[in-house]
Short mmCIF file of C-alpha atoms in Angstrom, two decimals:
data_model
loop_
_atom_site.label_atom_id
_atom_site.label_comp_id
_atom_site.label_asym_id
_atom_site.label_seq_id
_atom_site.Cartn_x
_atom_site.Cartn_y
_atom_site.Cartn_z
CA UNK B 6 37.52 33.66 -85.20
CA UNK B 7 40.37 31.79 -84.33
CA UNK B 8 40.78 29.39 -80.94
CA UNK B 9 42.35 26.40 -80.08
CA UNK B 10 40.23 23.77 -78.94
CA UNK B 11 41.58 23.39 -75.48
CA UNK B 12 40.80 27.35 -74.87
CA UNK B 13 37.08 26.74 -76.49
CA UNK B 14 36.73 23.92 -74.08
CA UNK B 15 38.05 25.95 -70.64
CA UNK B 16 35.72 28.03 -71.67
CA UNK B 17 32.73 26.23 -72.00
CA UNK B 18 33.45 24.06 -69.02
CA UNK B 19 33.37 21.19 -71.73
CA UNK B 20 35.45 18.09 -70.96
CA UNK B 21 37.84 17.02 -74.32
CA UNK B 22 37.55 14.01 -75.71
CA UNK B 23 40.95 14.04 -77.23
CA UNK B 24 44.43 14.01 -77.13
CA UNK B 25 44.71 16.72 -79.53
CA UNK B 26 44.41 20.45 -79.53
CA UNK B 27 43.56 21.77 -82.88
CA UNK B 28 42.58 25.03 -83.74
CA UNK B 29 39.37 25.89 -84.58
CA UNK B 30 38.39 28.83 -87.17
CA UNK B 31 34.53 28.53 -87.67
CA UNK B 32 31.70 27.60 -85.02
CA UNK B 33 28.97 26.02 -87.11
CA UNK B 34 25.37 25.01 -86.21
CA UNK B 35 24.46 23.74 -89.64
CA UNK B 36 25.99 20.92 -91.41
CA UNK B 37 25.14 21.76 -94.79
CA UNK B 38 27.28 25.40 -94.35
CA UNK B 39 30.35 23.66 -92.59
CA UNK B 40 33.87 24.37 -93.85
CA UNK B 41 37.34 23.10 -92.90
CA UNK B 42 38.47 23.01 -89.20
CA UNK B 43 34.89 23.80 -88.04
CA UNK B 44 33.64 23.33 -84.58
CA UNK B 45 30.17 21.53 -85.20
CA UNK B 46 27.19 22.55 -82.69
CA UNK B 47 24.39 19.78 -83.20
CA UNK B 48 21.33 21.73 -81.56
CA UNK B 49 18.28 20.19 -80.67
CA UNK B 50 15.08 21.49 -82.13
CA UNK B 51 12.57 20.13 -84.90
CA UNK B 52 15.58 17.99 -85.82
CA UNK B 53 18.43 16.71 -83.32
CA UNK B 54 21.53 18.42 -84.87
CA UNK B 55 23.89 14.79 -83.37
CA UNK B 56 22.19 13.18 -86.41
CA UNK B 57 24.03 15.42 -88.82
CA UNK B 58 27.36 15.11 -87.17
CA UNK B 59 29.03 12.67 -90.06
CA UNK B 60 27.71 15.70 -92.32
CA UNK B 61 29.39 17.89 -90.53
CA UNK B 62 32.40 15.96 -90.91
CA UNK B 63 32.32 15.13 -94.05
CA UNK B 64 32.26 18.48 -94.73
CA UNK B 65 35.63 19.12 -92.95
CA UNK B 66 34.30 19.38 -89.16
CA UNK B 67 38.04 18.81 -87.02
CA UNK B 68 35.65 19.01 -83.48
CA UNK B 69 32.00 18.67 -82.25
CA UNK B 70 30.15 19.60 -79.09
CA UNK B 71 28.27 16.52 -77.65
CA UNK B 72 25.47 16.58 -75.04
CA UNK B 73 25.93 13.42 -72.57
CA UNK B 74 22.56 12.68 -72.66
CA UNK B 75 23.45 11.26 -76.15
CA UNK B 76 25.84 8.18 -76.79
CA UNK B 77 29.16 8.94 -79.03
CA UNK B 78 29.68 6.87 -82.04
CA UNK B 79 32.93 4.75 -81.75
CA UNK B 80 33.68 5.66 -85.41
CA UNK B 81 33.00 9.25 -85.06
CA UNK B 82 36.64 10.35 -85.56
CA UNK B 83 36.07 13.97 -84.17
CA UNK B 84 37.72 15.74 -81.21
CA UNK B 85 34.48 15.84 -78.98
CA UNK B 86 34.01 18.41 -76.31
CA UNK B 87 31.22 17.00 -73.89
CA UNK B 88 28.65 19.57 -72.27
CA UNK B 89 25.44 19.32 -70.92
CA UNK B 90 23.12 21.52 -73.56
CA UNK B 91 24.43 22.59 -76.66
CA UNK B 92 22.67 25.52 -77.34
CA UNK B 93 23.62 26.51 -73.83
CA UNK B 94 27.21 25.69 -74.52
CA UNK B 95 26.87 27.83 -77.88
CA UNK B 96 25.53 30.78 -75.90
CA UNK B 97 28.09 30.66 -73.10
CA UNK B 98 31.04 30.22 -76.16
CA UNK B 99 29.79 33.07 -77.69
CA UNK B 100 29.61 35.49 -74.56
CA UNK B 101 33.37 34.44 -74.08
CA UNK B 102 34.72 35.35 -77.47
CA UNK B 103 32.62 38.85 -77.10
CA UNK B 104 34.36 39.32 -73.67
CA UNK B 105 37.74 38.98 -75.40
CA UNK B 106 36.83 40.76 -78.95
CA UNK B 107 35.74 43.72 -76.02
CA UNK B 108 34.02 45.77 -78.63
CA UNK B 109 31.27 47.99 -78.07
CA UNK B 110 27.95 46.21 -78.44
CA UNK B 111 24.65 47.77 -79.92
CA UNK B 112 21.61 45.93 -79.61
CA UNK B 113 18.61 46.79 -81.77
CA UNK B 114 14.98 45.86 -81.31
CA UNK B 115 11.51 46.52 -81.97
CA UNK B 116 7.92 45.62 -83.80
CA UNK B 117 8.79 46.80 -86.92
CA UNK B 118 12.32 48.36 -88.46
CA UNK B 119 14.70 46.55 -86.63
CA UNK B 120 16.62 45.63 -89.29
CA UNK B 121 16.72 48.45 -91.60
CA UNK B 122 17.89 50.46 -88.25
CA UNK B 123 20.31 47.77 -87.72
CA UNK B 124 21.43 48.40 -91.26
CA UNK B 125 21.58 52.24 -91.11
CA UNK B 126 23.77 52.21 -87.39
CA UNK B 127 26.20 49.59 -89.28
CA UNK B 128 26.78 51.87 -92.13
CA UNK B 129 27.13 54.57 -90.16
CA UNK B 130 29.83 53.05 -87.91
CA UNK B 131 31.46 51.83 -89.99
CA UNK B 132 33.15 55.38 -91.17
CA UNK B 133 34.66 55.45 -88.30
CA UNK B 134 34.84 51.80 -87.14
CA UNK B 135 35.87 48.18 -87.65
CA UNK B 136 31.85 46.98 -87.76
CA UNK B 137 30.00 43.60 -87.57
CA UNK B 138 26.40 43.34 -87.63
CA UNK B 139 23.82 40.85 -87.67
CA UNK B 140 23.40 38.44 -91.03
CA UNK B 141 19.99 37.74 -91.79
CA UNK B 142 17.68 36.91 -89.68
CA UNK B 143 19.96 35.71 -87.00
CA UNK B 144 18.64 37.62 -83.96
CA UNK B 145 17.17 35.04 -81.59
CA UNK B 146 18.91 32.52 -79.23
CA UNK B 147 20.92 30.79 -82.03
CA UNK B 148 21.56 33.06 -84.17
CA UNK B 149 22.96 36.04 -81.70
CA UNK B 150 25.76 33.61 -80.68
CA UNK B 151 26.50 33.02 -84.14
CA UNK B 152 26.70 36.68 -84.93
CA UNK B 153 29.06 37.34 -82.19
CA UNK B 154 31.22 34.08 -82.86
CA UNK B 155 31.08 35.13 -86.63
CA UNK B 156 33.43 38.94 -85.59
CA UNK B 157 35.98 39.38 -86.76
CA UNK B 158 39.19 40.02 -83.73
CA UNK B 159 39.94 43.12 -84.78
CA UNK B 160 35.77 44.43 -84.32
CA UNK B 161 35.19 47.40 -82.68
CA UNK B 162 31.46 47.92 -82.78
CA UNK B 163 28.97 44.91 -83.00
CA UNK B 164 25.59 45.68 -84.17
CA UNK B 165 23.15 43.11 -82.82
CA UNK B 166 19.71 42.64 -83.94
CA UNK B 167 17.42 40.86 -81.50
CA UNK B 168 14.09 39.38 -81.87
CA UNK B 169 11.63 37.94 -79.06
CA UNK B 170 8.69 35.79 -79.80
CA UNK B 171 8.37 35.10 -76.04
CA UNK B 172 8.32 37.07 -72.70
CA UNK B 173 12.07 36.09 -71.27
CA UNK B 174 13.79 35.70 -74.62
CA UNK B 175 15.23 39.33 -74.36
CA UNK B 176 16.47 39.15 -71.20
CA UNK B 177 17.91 36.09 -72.25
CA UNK B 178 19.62 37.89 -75.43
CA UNK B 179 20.70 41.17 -73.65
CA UNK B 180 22.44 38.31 -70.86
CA UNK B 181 24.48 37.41 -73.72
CA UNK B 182 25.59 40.82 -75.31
CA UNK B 183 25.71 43.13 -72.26
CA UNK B 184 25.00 46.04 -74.51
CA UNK B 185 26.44 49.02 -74.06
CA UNK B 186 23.29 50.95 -76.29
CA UNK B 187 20.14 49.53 -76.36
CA UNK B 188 17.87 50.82 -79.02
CA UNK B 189 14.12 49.93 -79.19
CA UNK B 190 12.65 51.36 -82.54
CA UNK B 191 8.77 50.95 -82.06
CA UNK B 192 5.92 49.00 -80.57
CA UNK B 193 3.26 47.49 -83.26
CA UNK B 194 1.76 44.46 -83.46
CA UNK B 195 3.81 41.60 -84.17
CA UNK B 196 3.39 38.28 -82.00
CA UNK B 197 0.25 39.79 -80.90
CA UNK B 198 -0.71 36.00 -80.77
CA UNK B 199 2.10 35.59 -77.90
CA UNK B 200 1.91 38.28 -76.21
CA UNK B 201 -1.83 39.62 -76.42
CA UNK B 202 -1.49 43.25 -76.15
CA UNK B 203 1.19 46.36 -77.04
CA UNK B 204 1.33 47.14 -73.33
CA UNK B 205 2.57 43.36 -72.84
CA UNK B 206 4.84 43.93 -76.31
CA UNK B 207 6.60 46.65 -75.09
CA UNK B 208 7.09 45.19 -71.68
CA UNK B 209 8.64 42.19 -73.40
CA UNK B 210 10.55 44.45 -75.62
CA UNK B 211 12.35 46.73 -72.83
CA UNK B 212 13.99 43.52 -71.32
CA UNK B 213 16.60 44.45 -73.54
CA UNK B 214 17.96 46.32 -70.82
CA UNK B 215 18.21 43.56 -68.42
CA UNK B 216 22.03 43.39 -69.02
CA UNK B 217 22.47 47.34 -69.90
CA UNK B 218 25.81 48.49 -68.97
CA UNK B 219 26.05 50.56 -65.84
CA UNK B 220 27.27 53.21 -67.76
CA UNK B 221 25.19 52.53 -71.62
CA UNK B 222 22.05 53.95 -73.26
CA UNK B 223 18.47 53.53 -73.86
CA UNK B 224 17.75 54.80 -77.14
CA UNK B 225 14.16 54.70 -77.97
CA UNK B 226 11.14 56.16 -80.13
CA UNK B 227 9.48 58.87 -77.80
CA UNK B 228 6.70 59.27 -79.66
CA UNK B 229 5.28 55.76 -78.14
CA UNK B 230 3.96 56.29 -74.47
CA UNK B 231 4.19 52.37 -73.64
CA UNK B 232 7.56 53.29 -73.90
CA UNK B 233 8.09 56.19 -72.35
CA UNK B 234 6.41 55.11 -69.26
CA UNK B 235 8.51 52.16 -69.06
CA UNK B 236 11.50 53.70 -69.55
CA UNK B 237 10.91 55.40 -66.14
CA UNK B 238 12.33 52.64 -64.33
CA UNK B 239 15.60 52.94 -66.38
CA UNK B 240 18.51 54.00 -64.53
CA UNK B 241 21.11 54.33 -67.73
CA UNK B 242 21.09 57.15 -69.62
CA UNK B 243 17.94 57.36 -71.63
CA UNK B 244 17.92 59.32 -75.37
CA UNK B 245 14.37 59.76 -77.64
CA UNK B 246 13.89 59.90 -81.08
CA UNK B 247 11.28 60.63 -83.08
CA UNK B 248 8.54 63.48 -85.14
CA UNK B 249 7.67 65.06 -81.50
CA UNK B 250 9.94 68.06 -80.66
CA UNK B 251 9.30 66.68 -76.82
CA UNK B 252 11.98 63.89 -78.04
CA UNK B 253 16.29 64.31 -77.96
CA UNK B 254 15.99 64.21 -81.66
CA UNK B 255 13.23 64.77 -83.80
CA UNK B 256 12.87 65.18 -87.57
CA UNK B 257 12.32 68.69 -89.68
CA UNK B 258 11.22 69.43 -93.35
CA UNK B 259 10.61 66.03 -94.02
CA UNK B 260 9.92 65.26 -97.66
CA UNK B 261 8.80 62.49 -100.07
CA UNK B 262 10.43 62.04 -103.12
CA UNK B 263 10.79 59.57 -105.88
CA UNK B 264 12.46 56.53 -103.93
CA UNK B 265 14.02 58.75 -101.64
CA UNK B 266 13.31 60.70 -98.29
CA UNK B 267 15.00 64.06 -97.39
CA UNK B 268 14.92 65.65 -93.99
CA UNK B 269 16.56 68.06 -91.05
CA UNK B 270 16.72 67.48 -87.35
CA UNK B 271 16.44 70.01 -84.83
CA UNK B 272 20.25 69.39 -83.67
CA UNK B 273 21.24 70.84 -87.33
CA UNK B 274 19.12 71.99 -89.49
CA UNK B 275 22.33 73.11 -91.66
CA UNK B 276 22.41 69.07 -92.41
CA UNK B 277 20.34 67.68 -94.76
CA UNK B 278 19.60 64.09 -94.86
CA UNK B 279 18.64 61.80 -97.83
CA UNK B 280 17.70 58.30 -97.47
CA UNK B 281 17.48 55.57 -100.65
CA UNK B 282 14.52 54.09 -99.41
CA UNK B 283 10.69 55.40 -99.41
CA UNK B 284 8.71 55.92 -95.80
CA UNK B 285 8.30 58.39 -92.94
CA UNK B 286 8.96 55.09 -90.83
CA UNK B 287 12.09 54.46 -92.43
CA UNK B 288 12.95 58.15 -91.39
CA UNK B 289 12.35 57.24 -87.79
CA UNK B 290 14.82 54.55 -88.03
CA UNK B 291 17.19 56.70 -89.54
CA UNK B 292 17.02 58.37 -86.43
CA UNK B 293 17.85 56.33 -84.67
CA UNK B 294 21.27 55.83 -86.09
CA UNK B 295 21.48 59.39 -85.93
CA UNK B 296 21.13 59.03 -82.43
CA UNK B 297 23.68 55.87 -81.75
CA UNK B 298 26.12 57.79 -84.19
CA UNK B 299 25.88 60.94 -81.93
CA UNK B 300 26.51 58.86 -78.76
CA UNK B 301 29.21 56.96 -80.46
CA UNK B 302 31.05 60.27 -81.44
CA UNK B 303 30.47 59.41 -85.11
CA UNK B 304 30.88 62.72 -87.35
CA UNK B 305 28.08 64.29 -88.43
CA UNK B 306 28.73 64.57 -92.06
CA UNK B 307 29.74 60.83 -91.83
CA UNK B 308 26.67 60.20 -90.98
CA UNK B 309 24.73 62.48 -93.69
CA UNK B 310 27.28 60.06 -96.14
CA UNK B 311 26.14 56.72 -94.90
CA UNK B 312 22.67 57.35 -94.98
CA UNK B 313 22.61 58.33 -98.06
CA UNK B 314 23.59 55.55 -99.33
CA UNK B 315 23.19 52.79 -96.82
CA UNK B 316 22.69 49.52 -97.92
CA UNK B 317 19.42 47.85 -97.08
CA UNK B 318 18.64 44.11 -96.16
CA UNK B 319 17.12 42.08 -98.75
CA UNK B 320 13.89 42.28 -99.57
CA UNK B 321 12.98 45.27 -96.92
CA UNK B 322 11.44 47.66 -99.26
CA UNK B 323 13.59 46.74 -102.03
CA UNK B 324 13.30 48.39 -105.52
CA UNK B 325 13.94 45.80 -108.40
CA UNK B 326 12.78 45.89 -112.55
CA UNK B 327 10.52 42.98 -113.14
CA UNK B 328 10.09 41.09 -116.46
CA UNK B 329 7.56 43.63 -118.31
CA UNK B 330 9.52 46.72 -117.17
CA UNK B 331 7.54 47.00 -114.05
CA UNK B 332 9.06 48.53 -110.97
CA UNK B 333 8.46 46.08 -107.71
CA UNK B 334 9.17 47.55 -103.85
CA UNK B 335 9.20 44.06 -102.58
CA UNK B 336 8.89 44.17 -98.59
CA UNK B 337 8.06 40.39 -98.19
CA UNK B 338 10.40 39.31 -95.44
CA UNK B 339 8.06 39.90 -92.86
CA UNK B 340 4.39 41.73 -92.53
CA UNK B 341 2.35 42.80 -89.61
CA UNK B 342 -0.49 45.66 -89.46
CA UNK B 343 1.85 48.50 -88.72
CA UNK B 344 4.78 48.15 -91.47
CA UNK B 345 1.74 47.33 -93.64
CA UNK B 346 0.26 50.70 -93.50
CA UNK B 347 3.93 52.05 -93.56
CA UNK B 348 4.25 50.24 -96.91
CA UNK B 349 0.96 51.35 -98.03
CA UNK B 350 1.65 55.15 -97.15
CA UNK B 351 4.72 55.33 -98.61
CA UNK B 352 4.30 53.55 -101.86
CA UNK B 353 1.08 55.17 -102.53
CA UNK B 354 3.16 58.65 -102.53
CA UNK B 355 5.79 57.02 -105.33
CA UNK B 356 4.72 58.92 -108.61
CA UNK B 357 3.69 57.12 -111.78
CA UNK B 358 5.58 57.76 -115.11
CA UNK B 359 1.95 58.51 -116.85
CA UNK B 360 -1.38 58.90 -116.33
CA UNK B 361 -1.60 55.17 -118.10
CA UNK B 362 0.30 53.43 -115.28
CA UNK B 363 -1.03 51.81 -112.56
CA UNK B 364 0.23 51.28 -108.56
CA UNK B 365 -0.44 47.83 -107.86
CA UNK B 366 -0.49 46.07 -104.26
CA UNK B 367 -0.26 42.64 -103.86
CA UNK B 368 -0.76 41.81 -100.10
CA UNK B 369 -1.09 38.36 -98.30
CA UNK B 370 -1.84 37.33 -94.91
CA UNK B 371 -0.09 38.93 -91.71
CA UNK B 372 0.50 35.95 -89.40
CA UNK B 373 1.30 35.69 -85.55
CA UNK B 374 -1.72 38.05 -84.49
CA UNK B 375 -3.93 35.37 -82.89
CA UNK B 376 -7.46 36.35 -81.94
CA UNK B 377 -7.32 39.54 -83.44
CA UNK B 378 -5.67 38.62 -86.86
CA UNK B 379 -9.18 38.83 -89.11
CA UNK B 380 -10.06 42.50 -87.42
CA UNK B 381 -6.72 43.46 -87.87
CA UNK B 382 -6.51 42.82 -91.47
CA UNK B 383 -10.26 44.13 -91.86
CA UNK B 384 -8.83 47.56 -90.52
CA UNK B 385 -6.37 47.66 -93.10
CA UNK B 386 -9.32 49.32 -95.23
CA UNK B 387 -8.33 52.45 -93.74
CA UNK B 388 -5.23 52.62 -95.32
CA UNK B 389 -6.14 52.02 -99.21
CA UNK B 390 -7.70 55.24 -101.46
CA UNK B 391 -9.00 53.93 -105.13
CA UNK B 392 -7.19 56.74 -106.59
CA UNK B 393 -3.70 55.86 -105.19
CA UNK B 394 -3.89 52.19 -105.70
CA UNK B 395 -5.35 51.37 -108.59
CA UNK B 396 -5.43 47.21 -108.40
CA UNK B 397 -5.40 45.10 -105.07
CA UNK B 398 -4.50 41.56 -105.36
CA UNK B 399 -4.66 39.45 -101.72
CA UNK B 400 -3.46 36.25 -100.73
CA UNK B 401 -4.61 34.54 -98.25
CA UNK B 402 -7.26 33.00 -95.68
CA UNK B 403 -6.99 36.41 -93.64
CA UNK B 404 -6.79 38.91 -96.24
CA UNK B 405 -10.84 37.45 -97.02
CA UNK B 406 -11.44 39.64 -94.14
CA UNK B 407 -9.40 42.93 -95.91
CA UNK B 408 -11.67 41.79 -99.10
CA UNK B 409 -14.74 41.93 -97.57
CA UNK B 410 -14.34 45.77 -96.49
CA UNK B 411 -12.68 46.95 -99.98
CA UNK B 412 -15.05 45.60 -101.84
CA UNK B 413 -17.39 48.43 -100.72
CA UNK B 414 -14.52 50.96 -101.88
CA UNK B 415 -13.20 48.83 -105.35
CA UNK B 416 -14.83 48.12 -108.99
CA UNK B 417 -14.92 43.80 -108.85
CA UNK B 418 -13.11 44.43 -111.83
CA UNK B 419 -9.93 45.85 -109.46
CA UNK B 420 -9.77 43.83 -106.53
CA UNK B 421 -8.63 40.29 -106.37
CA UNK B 422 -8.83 37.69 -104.03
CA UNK B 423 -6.82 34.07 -103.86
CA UNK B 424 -7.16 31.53 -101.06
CA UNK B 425 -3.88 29.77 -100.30
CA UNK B 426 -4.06 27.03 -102.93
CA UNK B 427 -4.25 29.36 -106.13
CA UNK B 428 -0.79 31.09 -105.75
CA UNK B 429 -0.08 30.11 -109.71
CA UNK B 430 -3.71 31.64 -110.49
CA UNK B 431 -1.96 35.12 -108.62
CA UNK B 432 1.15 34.82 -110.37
CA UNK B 433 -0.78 34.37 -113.78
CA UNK B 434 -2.88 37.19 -113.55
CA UNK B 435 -0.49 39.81 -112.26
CA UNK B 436 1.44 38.52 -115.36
CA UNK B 437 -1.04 39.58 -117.35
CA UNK B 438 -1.76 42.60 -115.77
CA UNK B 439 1.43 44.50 -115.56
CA UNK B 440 2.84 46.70 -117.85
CA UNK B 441 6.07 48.95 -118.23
CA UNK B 442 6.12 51.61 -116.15
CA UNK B 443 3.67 49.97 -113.52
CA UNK B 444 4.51 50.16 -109.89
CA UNK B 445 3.96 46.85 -107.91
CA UNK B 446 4.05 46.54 -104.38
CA UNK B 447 4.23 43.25 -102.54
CA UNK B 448 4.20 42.55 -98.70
CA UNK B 449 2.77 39.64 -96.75
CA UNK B 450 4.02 37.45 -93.78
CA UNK B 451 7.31 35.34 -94.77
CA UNK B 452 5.35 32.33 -94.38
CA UNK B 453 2.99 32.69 -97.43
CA UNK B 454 6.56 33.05 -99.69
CA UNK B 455 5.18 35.53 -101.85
CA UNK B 456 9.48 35.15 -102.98
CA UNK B 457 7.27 32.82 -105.22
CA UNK B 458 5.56 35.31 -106.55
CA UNK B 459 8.39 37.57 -106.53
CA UNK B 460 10.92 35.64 -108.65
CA UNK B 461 7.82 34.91 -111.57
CA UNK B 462 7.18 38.74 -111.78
CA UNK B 463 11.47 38.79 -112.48
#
């Protein structure tokens, strides 16, 4: 982006604390990322962000926001722009630069596969389209304005990912982007410990239509009744996607092969679609897209291209070599009880090289699930078969309660159990457990960093 600093204030309603009008070519929330002629926002959370504003400049800051609840330095030697709330101001910068970028907005959300979807519409925009997406994990209050603030002018389509830990927080979101699709992949159980139940999820989650265009979409997964039910009260056009043939778009022939999914829709079954990633789940997603492409006017055969080859966020099912000529699917960005099955299903359908290889899971706690956390990873039982996964390794204070139920199913000798403390006791005997041609699967919450565990196994 590129503004002067008397436009970014105007906009804002900010008053200048300056004489000069520079121009400003980066918005920056983090001092430690800044680069030259930065605007610096110094947001208020664990840390108060006006702490880090000689950072900032150091780091070739020109201009900072700063809240007048907070007294300026007299050697600050930054253009200031005075507001009341930063974040605020952040929020209300960003919706002004979208407003003038004008591009069409999609806005993904959901329990699980938010971000791979968000990966597969990008891709498949962008063969027709000037595309920026979401970076990351920036898809809550911050890091939405960021995303927008980080187009480029010449964008066409912005691909939003949005996240909610809190009833409100969409609404709050879809104020910001006015989408003109909103797509809602799934309801699971993530932030059960917020929100208590699915029905309450996917209430939470449909306030992504708050700020619907007049004239936009609701793109959802029909094969969830929470959703369906809800979506009754839509006005927009609404489109379904899913393994029903009661939805829009549903899936044909779908097929499991090595690292790779193949299927039809009922649209065109002359199309055949291949995705690089493992999963039935990960074909609902690519639906999805499908779905956003076909509203967007996206060729179909573009579509069939990008998906083929799309490429997937970090660490989302991700197929890497490790150190003894293992093969690791690491999916440890984020965990809850649905994507865990998911993961579970589809890795325990990968074939082995030989009959002397093992598949290998390595799961640690799901967090966020409140009350219901130690039944939840109890259930999980359901999902294992001794002759598909041949060694369980789990992490955890919560995974004691997955322990408890496999040992009834598992040899001692094949099941594994570390409390929090003994990560280096995991990492040491999965070192000497794996061989070449082993499969290794790892998923657990981001908060028990199994990346730990990850970068010792590469």
């Amino acid at each position: 982006m590129k503004m002067m600093l008397s436009e970014i204030a105007k906009a804002i309603d900010a008053t200048i604390d300056s004489n000069q009008d520079v121009e400003i070519t980066e918005v920056q929330f983090d001092s430690r990322l800044i680069n030259e002629n930065a605007l610096f926002v110094p947001i208020i959370g664990e840390r108060d962000g006006h702490d880090f504003v000689f950072a900032a400049k150091d780091s070739g800051a020109i201009a900072t926001l700063w809240q007048t609840d907070h007294e300026i330095p007299e050697d600050l030697g930054l253009a200031v722009l005075k507001v009341d709330d930063c974040l605020a101001a952040l929020q209300k910068l960003a919706k002004y630069y979208l407003q003038k970028v004008n591009p069409k907005v999609v806005a993904v959300t959901g329990s699980n596969g938010k971000t791979t979807t968000k990966d597969m519409i990008r891709d498949v925009l962008s063969t027709q389209f000037n595309v920026h997406a979401t970076e990351g994990n920036f898809n809550n209050e911050i890091g939405v304005p960021m995303t927008i603030l980080n187009m480029k002018i010449n964008t066409e389509m912005l691909v939003c990912e949005m996240g909610m830990d809190r009833p409100g927080q969409l609404t709050q979101l879809s104020q910001i982007v006015s989408p003109d699709v909103a797509v809602i992949t799934m309801i699971g159980e993530a932030h059960l410990e917020f929100f208590g139940t699915r029905e309450k999820i996917a209430q939470a989650k449909m306030e992504i239509t708050s700020y619907l265009k007049e004239d936009g979409y609701l793109i959802y997964n029909g094969d969830e009744p929470l959703l369906n039910n809800l979506a009754q009260n839509i006005e927009q056009d609404k489109l379904t996607f899913g393994f029903e043939n009661t939805n829009h778009l549903y899936a044909t022939n779908v097929e499991t092969k090595q690292k790779q999914m193949k299927f039809q829709t009922n649209l065109d079954e002359e199309i055949n679609f291949t995705l690089p990633v493992i999963g039935k789940h990960n074909v609902s997603n690519a639906l999805a897209a499908i779905v956003v492409g076909e509203v967007l006017q996206i060729e179909p055969s573009n579509m069939q291209d990008a998906l083929s080859h799309f490429n997937l966020t970090k660490d989302r099912m991700q197929w890497l070599e490790g150190d003894a000529g293992e093969e690791i699917m690491s999916d440890i960005y984020n965990s809850n009880p649905t994507a865990t099955r998911a993961s579970l299903s589809a890795f325990s359908n990968v074939s082995l090289a030989n009959e002397t290889n093992q598949r290998i899971v390595v799961l640690a706690d799901m967090l966020e699930l409140g009350e219901q956390g130690p039944e939840l990873h109890a259930n999980l039982v359901t999902a294992f078969s001794k002759d598909a996964i041949n060694q369980v390794y789990l992490y955890g204070p919560l995974m004691a309660n997955l322990y408890d139920q496999l040992i009834k199913i598992y040899p001692e000798t094949h099941l594994h159990y570390y409390d929090i403390d003994h990560k280096q006791q995991l990492i040491q005997d999965l070192q000497a457990t794996i061989h070449a041609g082993d499969l290794v699967l790892l998923k657990g919450s981001h908060g028990l960093h199994l990346s730990e565990v990850l970068q010792a196994l590469l």
